Short mmCIF file of C-alpha atoms and ligand atoms in Angstrom, two decimals:
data_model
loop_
_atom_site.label_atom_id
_atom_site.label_comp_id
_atom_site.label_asym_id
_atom_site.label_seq_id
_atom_site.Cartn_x
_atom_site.Cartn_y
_atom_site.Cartn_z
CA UNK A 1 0.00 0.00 0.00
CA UNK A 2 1.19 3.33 -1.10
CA UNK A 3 2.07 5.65 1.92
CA UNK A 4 2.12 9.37 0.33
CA UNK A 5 4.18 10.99 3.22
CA UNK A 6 4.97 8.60 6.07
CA UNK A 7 3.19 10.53 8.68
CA UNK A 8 3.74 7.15 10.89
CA UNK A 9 7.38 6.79 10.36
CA UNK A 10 8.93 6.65 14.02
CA UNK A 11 9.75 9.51 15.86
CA UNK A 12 13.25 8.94 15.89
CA UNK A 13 13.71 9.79 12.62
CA UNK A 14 12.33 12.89 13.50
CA UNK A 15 13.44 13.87 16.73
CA UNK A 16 16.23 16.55 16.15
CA UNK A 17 13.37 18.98 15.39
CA UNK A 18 14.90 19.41 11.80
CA UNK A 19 11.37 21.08 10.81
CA UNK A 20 11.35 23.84 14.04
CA UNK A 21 15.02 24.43 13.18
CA UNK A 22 14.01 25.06 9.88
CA UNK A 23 10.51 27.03 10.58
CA UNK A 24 12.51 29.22 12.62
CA UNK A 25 14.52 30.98 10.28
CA UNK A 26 11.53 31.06 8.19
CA UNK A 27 9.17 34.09 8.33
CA UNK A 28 4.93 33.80 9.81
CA UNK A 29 3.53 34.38 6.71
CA UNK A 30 6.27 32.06 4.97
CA UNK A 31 5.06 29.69 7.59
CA UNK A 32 1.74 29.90 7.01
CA UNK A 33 2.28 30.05 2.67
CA UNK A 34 3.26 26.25 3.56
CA UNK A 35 0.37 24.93 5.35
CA UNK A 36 -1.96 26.75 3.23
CA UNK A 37 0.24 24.93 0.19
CA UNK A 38 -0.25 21.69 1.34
CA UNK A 39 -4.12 21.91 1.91
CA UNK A 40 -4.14 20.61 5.33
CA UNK A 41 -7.59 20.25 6.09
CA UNK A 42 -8.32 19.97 9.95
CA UNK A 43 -8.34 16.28 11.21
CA UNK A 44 -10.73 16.89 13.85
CA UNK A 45 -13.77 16.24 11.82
CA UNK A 46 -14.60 19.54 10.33
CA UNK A 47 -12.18 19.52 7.63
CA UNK A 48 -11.47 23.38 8.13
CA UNK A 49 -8.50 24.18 6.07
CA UNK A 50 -5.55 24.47 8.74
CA UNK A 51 -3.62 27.37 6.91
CA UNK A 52 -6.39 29.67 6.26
CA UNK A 53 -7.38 29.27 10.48
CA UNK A 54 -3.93 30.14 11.04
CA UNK A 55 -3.53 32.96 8.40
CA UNK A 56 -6.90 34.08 10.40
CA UNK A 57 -5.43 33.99 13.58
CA UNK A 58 -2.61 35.58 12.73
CA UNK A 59 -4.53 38.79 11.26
CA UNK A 60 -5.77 39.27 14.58
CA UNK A 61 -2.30 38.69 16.43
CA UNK A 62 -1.68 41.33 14.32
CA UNK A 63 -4.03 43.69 15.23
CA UNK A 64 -4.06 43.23 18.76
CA UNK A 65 -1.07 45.39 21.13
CA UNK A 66 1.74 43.27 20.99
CA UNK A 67 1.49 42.02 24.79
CA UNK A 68 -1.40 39.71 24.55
CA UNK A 69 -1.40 37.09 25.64
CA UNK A 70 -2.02 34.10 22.50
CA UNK A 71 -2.65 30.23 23.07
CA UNK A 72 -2.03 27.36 20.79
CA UNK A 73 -4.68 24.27 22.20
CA UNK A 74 -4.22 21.29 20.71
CA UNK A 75 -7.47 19.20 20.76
CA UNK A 76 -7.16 15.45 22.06
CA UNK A 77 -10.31 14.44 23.18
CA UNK A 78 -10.75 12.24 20.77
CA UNK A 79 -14.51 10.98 21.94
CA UNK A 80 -15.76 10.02 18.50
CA UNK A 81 -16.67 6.21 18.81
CA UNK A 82 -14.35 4.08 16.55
CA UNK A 83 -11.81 6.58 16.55
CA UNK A 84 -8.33 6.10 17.62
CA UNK A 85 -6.02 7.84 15.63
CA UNK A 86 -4.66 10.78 17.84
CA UNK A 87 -4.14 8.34 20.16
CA UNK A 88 -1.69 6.44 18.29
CA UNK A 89 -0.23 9.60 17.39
CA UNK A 90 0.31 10.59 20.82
CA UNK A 91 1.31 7.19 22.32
CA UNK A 92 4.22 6.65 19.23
CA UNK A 93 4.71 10.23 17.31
CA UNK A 94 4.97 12.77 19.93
CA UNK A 95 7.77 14.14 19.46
CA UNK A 96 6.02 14.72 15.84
CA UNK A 97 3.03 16.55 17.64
CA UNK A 98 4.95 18.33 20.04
CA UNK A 99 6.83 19.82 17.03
CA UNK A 100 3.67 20.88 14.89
CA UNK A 101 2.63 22.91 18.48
CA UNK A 102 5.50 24.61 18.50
CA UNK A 103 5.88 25.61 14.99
CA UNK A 104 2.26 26.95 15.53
CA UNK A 105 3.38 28.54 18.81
CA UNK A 106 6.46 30.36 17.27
CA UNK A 107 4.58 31.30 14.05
CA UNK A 108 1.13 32.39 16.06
CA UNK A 109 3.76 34.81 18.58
CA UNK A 110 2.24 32.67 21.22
CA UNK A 111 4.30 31.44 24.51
CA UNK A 112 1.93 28.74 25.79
CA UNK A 113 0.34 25.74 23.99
CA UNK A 114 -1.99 23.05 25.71
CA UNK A 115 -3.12 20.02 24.82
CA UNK A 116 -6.30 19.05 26.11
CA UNK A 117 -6.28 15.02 26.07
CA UNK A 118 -9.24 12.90 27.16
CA UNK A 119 -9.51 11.70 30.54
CA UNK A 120 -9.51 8.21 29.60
CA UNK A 121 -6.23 8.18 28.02
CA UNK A 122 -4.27 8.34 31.79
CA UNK A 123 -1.52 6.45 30.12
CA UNK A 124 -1.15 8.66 27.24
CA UNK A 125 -1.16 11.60 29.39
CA UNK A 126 2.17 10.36 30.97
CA UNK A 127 3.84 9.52 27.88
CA UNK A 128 3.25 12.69 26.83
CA UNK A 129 4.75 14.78 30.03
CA UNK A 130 7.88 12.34 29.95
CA UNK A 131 8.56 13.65 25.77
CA UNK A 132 7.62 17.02 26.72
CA UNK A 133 10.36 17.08 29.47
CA UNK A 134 12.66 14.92 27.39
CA UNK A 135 12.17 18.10 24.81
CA UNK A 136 13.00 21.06 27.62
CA UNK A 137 16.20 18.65 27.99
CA UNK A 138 16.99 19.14 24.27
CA UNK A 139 16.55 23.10 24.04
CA UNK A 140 13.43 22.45 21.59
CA UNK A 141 10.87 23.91 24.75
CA UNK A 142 10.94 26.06 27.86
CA UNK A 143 12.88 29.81 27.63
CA UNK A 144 14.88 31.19 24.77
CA UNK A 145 14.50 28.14 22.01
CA UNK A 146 17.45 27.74 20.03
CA UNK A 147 18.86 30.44 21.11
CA UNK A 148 16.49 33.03 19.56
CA UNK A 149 14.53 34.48 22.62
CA UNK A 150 11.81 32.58 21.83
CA UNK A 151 10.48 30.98 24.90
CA UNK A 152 6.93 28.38 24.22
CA UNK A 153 5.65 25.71 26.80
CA UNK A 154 3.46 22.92 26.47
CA UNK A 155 0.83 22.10 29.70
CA UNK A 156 -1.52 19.01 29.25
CA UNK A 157 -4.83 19.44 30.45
CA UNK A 158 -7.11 16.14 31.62
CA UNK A 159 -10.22 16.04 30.43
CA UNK A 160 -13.32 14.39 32.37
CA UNK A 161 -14.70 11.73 29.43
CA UNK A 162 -17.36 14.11 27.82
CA UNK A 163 -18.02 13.89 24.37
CA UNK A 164 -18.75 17.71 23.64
CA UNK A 165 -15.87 19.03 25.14
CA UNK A 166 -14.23 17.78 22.00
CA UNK A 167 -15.86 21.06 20.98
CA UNK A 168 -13.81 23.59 20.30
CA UNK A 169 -15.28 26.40 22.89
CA UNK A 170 -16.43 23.87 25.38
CA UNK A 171 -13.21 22.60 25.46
CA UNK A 172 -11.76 25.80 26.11
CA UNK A 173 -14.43 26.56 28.71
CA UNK A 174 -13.31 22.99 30.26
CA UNK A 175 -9.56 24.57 30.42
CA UNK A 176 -10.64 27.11 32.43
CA UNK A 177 -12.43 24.99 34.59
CA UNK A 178 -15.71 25.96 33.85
CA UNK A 179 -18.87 23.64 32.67
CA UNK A 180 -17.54 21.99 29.45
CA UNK A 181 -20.36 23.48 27.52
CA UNK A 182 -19.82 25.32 24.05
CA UNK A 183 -19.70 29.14 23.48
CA UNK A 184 -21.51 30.93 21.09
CA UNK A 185 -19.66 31.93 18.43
CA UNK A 186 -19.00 34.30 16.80
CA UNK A 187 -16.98 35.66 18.05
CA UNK A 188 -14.50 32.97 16.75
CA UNK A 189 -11.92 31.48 19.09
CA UNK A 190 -9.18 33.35 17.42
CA UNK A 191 -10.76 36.90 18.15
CA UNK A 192 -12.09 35.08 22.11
CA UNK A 193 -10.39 32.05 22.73
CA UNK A 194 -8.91 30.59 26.12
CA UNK A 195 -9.34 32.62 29.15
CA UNK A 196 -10.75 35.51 26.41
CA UNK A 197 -7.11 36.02 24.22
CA UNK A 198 -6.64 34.88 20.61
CA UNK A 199 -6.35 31.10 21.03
CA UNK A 200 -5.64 28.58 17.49
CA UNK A 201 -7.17 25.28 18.46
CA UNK A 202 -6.11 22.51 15.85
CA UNK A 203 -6.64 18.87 16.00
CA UNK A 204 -3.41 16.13 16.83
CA UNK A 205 -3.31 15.15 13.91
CA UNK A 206 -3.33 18.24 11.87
CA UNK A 207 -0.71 19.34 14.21
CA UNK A 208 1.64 16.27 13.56
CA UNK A 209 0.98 16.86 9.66
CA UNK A 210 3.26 20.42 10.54
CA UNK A 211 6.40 19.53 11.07
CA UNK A 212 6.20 17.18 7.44
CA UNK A 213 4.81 20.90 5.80
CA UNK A 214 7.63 22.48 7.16
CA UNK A 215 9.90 19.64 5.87
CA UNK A 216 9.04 20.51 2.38
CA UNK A 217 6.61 17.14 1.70
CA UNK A 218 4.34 18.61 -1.30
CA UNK A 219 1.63 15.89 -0.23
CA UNK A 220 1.18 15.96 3.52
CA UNK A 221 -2.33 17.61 3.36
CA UNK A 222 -2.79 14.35 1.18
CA UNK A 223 -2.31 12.04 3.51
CA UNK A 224 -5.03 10.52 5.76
CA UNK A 225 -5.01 8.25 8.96
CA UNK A 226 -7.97 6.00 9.10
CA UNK A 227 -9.53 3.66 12.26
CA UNK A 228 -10.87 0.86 11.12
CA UNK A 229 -12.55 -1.26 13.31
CA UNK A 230 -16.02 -3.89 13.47
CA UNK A 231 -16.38 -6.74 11.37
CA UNK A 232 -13.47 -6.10 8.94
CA UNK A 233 -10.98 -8.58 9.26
CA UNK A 234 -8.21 -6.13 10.12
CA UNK A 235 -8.76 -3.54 12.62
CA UNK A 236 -6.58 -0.50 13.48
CA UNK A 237 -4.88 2.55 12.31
CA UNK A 238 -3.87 2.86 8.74
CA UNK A 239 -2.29 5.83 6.91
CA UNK A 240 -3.67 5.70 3.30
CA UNK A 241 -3.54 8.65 0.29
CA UNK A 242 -6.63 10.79 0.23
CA UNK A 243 -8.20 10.51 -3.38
CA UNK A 244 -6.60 7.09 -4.17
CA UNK A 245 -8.49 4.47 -2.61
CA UNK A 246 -12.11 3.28 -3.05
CA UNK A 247 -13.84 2.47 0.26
CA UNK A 248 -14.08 -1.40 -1.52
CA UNK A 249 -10.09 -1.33 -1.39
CA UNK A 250 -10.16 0.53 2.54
CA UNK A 251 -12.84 -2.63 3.14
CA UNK A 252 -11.38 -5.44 1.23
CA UNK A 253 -7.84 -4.54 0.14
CA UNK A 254 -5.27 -7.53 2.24
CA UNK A 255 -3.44 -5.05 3.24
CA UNK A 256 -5.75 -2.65 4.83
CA UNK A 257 -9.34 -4.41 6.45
CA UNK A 258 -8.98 -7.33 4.68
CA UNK A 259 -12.99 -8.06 4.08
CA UNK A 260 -15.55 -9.36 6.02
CA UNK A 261 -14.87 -11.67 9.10
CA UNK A 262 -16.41 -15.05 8.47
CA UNK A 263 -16.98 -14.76 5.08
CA UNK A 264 -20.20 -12.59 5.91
CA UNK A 265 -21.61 -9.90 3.64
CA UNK A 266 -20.74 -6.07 4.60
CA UNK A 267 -24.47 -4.61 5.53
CA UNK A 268 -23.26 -0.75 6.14
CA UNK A 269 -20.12 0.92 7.09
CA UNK A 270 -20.10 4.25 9.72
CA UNK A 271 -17.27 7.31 8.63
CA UNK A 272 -16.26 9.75 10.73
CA UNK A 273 -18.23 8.33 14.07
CA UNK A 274 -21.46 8.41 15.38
CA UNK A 275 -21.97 12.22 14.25
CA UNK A 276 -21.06 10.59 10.64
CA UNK A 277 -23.11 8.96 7.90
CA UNK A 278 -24.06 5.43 7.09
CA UNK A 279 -23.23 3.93 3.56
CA UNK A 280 -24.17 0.64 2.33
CA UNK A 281 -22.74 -1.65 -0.38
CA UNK A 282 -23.70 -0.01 -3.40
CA UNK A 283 -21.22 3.13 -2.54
CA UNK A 284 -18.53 0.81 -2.35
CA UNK A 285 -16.83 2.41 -5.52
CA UNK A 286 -16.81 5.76 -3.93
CA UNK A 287 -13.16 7.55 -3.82
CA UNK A 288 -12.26 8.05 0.13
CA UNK A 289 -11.37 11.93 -0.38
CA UNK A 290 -13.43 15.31 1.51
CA UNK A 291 -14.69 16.45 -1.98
CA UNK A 292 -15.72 12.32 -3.29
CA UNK A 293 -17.47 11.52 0.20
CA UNK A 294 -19.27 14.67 0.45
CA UNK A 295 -21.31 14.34 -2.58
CA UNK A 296 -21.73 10.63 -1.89
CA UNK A 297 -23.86 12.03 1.06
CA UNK A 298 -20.88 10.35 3.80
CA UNK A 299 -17.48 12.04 5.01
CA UNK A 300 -14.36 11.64 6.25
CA UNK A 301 -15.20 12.87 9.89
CA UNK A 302 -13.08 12.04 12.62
CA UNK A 303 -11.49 8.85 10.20
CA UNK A 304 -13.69 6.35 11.93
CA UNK A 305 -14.48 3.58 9.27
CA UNK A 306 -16.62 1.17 11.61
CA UNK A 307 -17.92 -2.08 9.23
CA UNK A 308 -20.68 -3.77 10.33
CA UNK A 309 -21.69 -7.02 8.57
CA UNK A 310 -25.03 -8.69 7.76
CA UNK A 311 -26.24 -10.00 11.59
CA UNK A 312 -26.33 -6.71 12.74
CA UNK A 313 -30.20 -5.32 13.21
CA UNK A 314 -29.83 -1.56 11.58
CA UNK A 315 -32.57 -0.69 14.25
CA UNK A 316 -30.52 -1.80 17.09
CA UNK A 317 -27.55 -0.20 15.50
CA UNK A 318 -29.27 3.53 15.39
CA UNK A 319 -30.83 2.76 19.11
CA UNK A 320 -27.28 2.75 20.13
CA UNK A 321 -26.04 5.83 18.62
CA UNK A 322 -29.33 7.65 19.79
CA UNK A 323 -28.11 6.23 23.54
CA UNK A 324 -25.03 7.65 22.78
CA UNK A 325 -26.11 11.40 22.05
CA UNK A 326 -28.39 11.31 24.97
CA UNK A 327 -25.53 10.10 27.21
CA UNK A 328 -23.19 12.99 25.66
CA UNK A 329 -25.66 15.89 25.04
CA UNK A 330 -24.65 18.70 27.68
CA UNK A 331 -28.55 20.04 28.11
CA UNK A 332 -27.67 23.01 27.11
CA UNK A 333 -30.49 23.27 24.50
CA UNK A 334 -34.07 21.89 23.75
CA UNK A 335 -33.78 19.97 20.12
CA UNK A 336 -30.49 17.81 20.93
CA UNK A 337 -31.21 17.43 25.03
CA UNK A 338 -35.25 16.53 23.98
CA UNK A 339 -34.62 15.50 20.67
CA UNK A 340 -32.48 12.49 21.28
CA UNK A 341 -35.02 10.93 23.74
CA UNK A 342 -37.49 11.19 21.14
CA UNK A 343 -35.20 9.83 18.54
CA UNK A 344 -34.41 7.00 20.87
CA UNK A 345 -38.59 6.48 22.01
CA UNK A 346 -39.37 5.88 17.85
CA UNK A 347 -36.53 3.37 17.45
CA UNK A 348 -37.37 1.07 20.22
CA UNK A 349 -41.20 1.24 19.33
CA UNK A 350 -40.13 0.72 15.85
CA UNK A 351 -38.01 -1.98 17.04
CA UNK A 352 -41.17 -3.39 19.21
CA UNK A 353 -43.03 -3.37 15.53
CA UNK A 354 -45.39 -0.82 17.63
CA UNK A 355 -44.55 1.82 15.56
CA UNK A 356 -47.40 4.12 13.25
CA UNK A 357 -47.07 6.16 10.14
CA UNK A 358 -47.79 9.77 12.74
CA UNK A 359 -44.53 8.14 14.70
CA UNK A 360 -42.51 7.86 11.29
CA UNK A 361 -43.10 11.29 10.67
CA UNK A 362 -42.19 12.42 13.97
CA UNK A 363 -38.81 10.65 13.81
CA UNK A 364 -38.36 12.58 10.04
CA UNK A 365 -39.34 16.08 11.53
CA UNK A 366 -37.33 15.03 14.93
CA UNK A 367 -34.39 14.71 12.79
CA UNK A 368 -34.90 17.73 10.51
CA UNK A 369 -35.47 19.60 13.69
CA UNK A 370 -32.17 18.72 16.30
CA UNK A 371 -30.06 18.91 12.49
CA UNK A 372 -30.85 22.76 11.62
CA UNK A 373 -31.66 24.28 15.17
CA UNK A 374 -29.49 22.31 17.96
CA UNK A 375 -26.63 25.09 19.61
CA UNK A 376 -23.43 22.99 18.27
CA UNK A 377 -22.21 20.47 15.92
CA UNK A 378 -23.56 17.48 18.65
CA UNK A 379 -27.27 17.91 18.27
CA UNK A 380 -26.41 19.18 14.09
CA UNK A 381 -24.88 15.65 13.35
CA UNK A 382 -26.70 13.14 15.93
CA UNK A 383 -29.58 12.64 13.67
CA UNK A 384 -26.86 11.42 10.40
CA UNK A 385 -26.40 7.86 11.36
CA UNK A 386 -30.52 7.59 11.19
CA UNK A 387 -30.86 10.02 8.16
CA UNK A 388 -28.33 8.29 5.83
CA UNK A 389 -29.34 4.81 6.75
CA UNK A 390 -32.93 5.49 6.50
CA UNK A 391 -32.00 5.92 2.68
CA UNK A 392 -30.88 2.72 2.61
CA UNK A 393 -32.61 0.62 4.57
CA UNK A 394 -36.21 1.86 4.31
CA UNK A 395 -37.77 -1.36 3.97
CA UNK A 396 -36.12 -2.58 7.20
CA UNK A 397 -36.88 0.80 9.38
CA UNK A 398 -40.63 1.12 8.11
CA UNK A 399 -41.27 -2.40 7.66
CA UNK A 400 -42.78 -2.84 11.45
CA UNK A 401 -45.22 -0.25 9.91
C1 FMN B 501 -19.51 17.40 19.66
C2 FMN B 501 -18.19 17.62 19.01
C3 FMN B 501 -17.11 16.85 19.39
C4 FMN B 501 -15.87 17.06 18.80
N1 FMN B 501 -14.83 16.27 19.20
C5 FMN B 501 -13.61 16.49 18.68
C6 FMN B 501 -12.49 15.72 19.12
O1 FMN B 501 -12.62 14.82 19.96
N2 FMN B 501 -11.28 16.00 18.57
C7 FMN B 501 -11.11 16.99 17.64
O2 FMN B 501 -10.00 17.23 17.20
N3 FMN B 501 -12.15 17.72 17.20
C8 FMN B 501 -13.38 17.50 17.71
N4 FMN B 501 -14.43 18.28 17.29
C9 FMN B 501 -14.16 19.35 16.30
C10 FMN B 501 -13.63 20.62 17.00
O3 FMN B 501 -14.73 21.41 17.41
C11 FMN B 501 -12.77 21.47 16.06
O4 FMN B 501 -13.37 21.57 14.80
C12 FMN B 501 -11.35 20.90 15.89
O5 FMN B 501 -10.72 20.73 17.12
C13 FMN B 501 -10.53 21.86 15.06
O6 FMN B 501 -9.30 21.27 14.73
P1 FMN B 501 -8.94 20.90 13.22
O7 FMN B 501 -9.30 22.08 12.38
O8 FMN B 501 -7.47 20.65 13.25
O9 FMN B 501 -9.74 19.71 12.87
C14 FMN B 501 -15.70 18.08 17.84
C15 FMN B 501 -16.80 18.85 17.44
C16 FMN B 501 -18.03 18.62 18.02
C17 FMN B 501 -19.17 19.45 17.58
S1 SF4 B 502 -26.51 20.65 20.69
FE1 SF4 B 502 -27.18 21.80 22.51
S2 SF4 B 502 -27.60 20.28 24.13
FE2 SF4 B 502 -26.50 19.27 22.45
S3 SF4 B 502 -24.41 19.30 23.16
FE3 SF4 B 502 -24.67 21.10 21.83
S4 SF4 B 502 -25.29 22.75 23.17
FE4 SF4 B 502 -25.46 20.86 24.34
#
């Protein structure tokens, strides 16, 4: 299998800091030319292109008097279901990651970076204090960085194992130590970000794309990792080239899930995680890139690729992802906090063949409802799963009808 940049090779090949030595000399704006170059589109599920959000942020660096304070917050939460990736990242590259924040830190004007990591991921935490003193040891963090007067730390904040505070402005408001809800915005977090200062808040993976920018790869925007996991034969992390695959070869291909466990049929595959779309067999053929998914109705998300095969009920599937949203939603407003019970009061009658026609079209107007007037991305995206499947497996939902 083709690897376009290696964003996996091991840190040791990587760990003299060749790209901060080299973004150093550079100029911001040369900085940010690169990442913008190399069409880096934010790993954290939005697909947000990383150099115009720093080219953003930087405008308002700009603008503001040259003593405020500016924050670089790296966002490891990582709650999507079936995804995995950052942690791999951060338990084998992160020297890699640590380098991206600091790039960003010296390029942004900023002095302090954070990564916010998921509560869960206790071991991951440690591994990531012992690099980020092993880097203060090396000069590469702490005061005065090679020698230029540039002085940037990295603090890692522990989050508390809720889903939203993957959100950008709740997790900020979690940083602070206040209720991990989300902001309104605007303003955007690089006008009011942490503790009210201009604040860039990338995902780990975008961040460890940085340093391979810097290093003058042409493709690293082009390179994806992917978490496959379910009934494929293979399950893990896999770096693969955006625009190059079919989701057939990410299902089937030896090399990366290897098919179907027990010679079953695929029934549907989940992307991105629960906030994602379901696709079914016939969109096999479909290229795995942002633009390709997108108008197949799925996307890339978070890089969850969760395959389920033929024994699994697609009723019972949706009933858990509805469990899921109510278990996550922070309350904060009506059509996610209400809307998910409903959601989840449908399915089970449906599942209980109890179900009417009135119920069907509360479940469609339910979903309509949470996806255009919930507060944040959770209650916008909890309703996709049941959407996108209900394409595809109408008989099956509305057959207890
Ligand atoms: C409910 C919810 C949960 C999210 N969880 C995560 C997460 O765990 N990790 C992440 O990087 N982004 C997550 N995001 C996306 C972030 O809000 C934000 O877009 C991202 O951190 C920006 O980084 P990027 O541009 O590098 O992707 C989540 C968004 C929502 C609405
Ligand atoms: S959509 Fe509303 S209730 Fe749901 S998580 Fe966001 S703010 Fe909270």
């Amino acid at each position: 299998m083709s690897k376009l940049v290696n964003l996996l090779a091991p840190d040791t090949e990587n760990d003299s800091f060749t790209a901060l030595k080299k973004a150093v000399t550079m100029n911001s704006t040369d900085i940010i030319e690169e990442v913008k170059k190399a069409q880096v589109l934010g790993r954290g599920g939005a697909a947000f292109p990383a150099g115009i959000k720093w080219e953003y942020m930087a405008r308002i660096v700009k603008s503001a008097p040259p003593d405020t304070p500016k924050y670089i917050v790296c966002n490891a939460d990582e709650g999507e279901p079936g995804t995995f990736k950052d942690k791999f990242i951060m338990e084998n590259l992160p020297l890699k990651l640590i380098e991206g924040i600091t790039i960003a830190g010296f390029t942004l004007g900023a002095k302090a970076g954070y990564i916010y990591v998921r509560g869960e991921y206790r071991k991951i935490q440690k591994r990531l204090l012992a690099a980020i003193q092993d880097t203060h040891k090396q000069g590469f963090l702490g005061k005065n960085i090679l020698g230029l007067g540039f002085d940037f730390d990295i603090h890692i904040i522990s989050g508390a194992g809720a889903y939203v505070c993957g959100e950008n402005s709740a997790l900020l408001n979690s940083t602070e130590g206040k209720v991990g809800r989300p902001r309104i915005k605007p303003p955007r977090l690089a006008e009011v970000g942490l503790f009210l200062k201009p604040t860039l808040v990338n995902n780990v993976e975008t961040f460890a794309n940085i340093p391979l920018v810097i290093n003058g790869c042409p493709d690293a925007g082009g390179s994806k990792l992917i978490c496959l996991s379910g009934h494929c034969r293979n399950k893990g992390v896999f770096e693969i080239p955006l625009g190059k695959l079919t989701l057939r070869d990410i299902i089937y291909d030896p090399q990366l899930g290897g098919g179907i466990a027990g010679d079953k049929q695929l029934k549907f595959f989940h992307l991105g995680g629960q906030s994602g779309s379901i696709g079914c067999a016939d969109q096999l053929d479909t290229i795995y890139s942002y633009a390709d998914l997108t108008k197949a109705g799925l996307s890339v998300g978070s890089g969850a690729v969760v395959v389920m095969d033929e024994s699994v009920s697609i009723l019972e599937y949706l009933t858990s992802v509805a469990e899921f949203f109510i278990h996550e939603s922070c309350g904060k407003c009506v059509p996610c906090r209400e809307g998910n019970f409903q959601v989840l009061k449908i399915l089970q009658k449906l599942a209980a063949k109890g179900a009417s026609l009135n119920d069907l079209d509360t479940l469609r107007r339910l979903a309509s409802t949470m996806t255009t007037a919930s507060f944040c991305g959770l209650g916008q995206t909890a309703a996709s799963a049941l959407t996108s499947a209900w394409k595809h497996f109408k008989t099956e939902i509305e057959g207890a009808i």
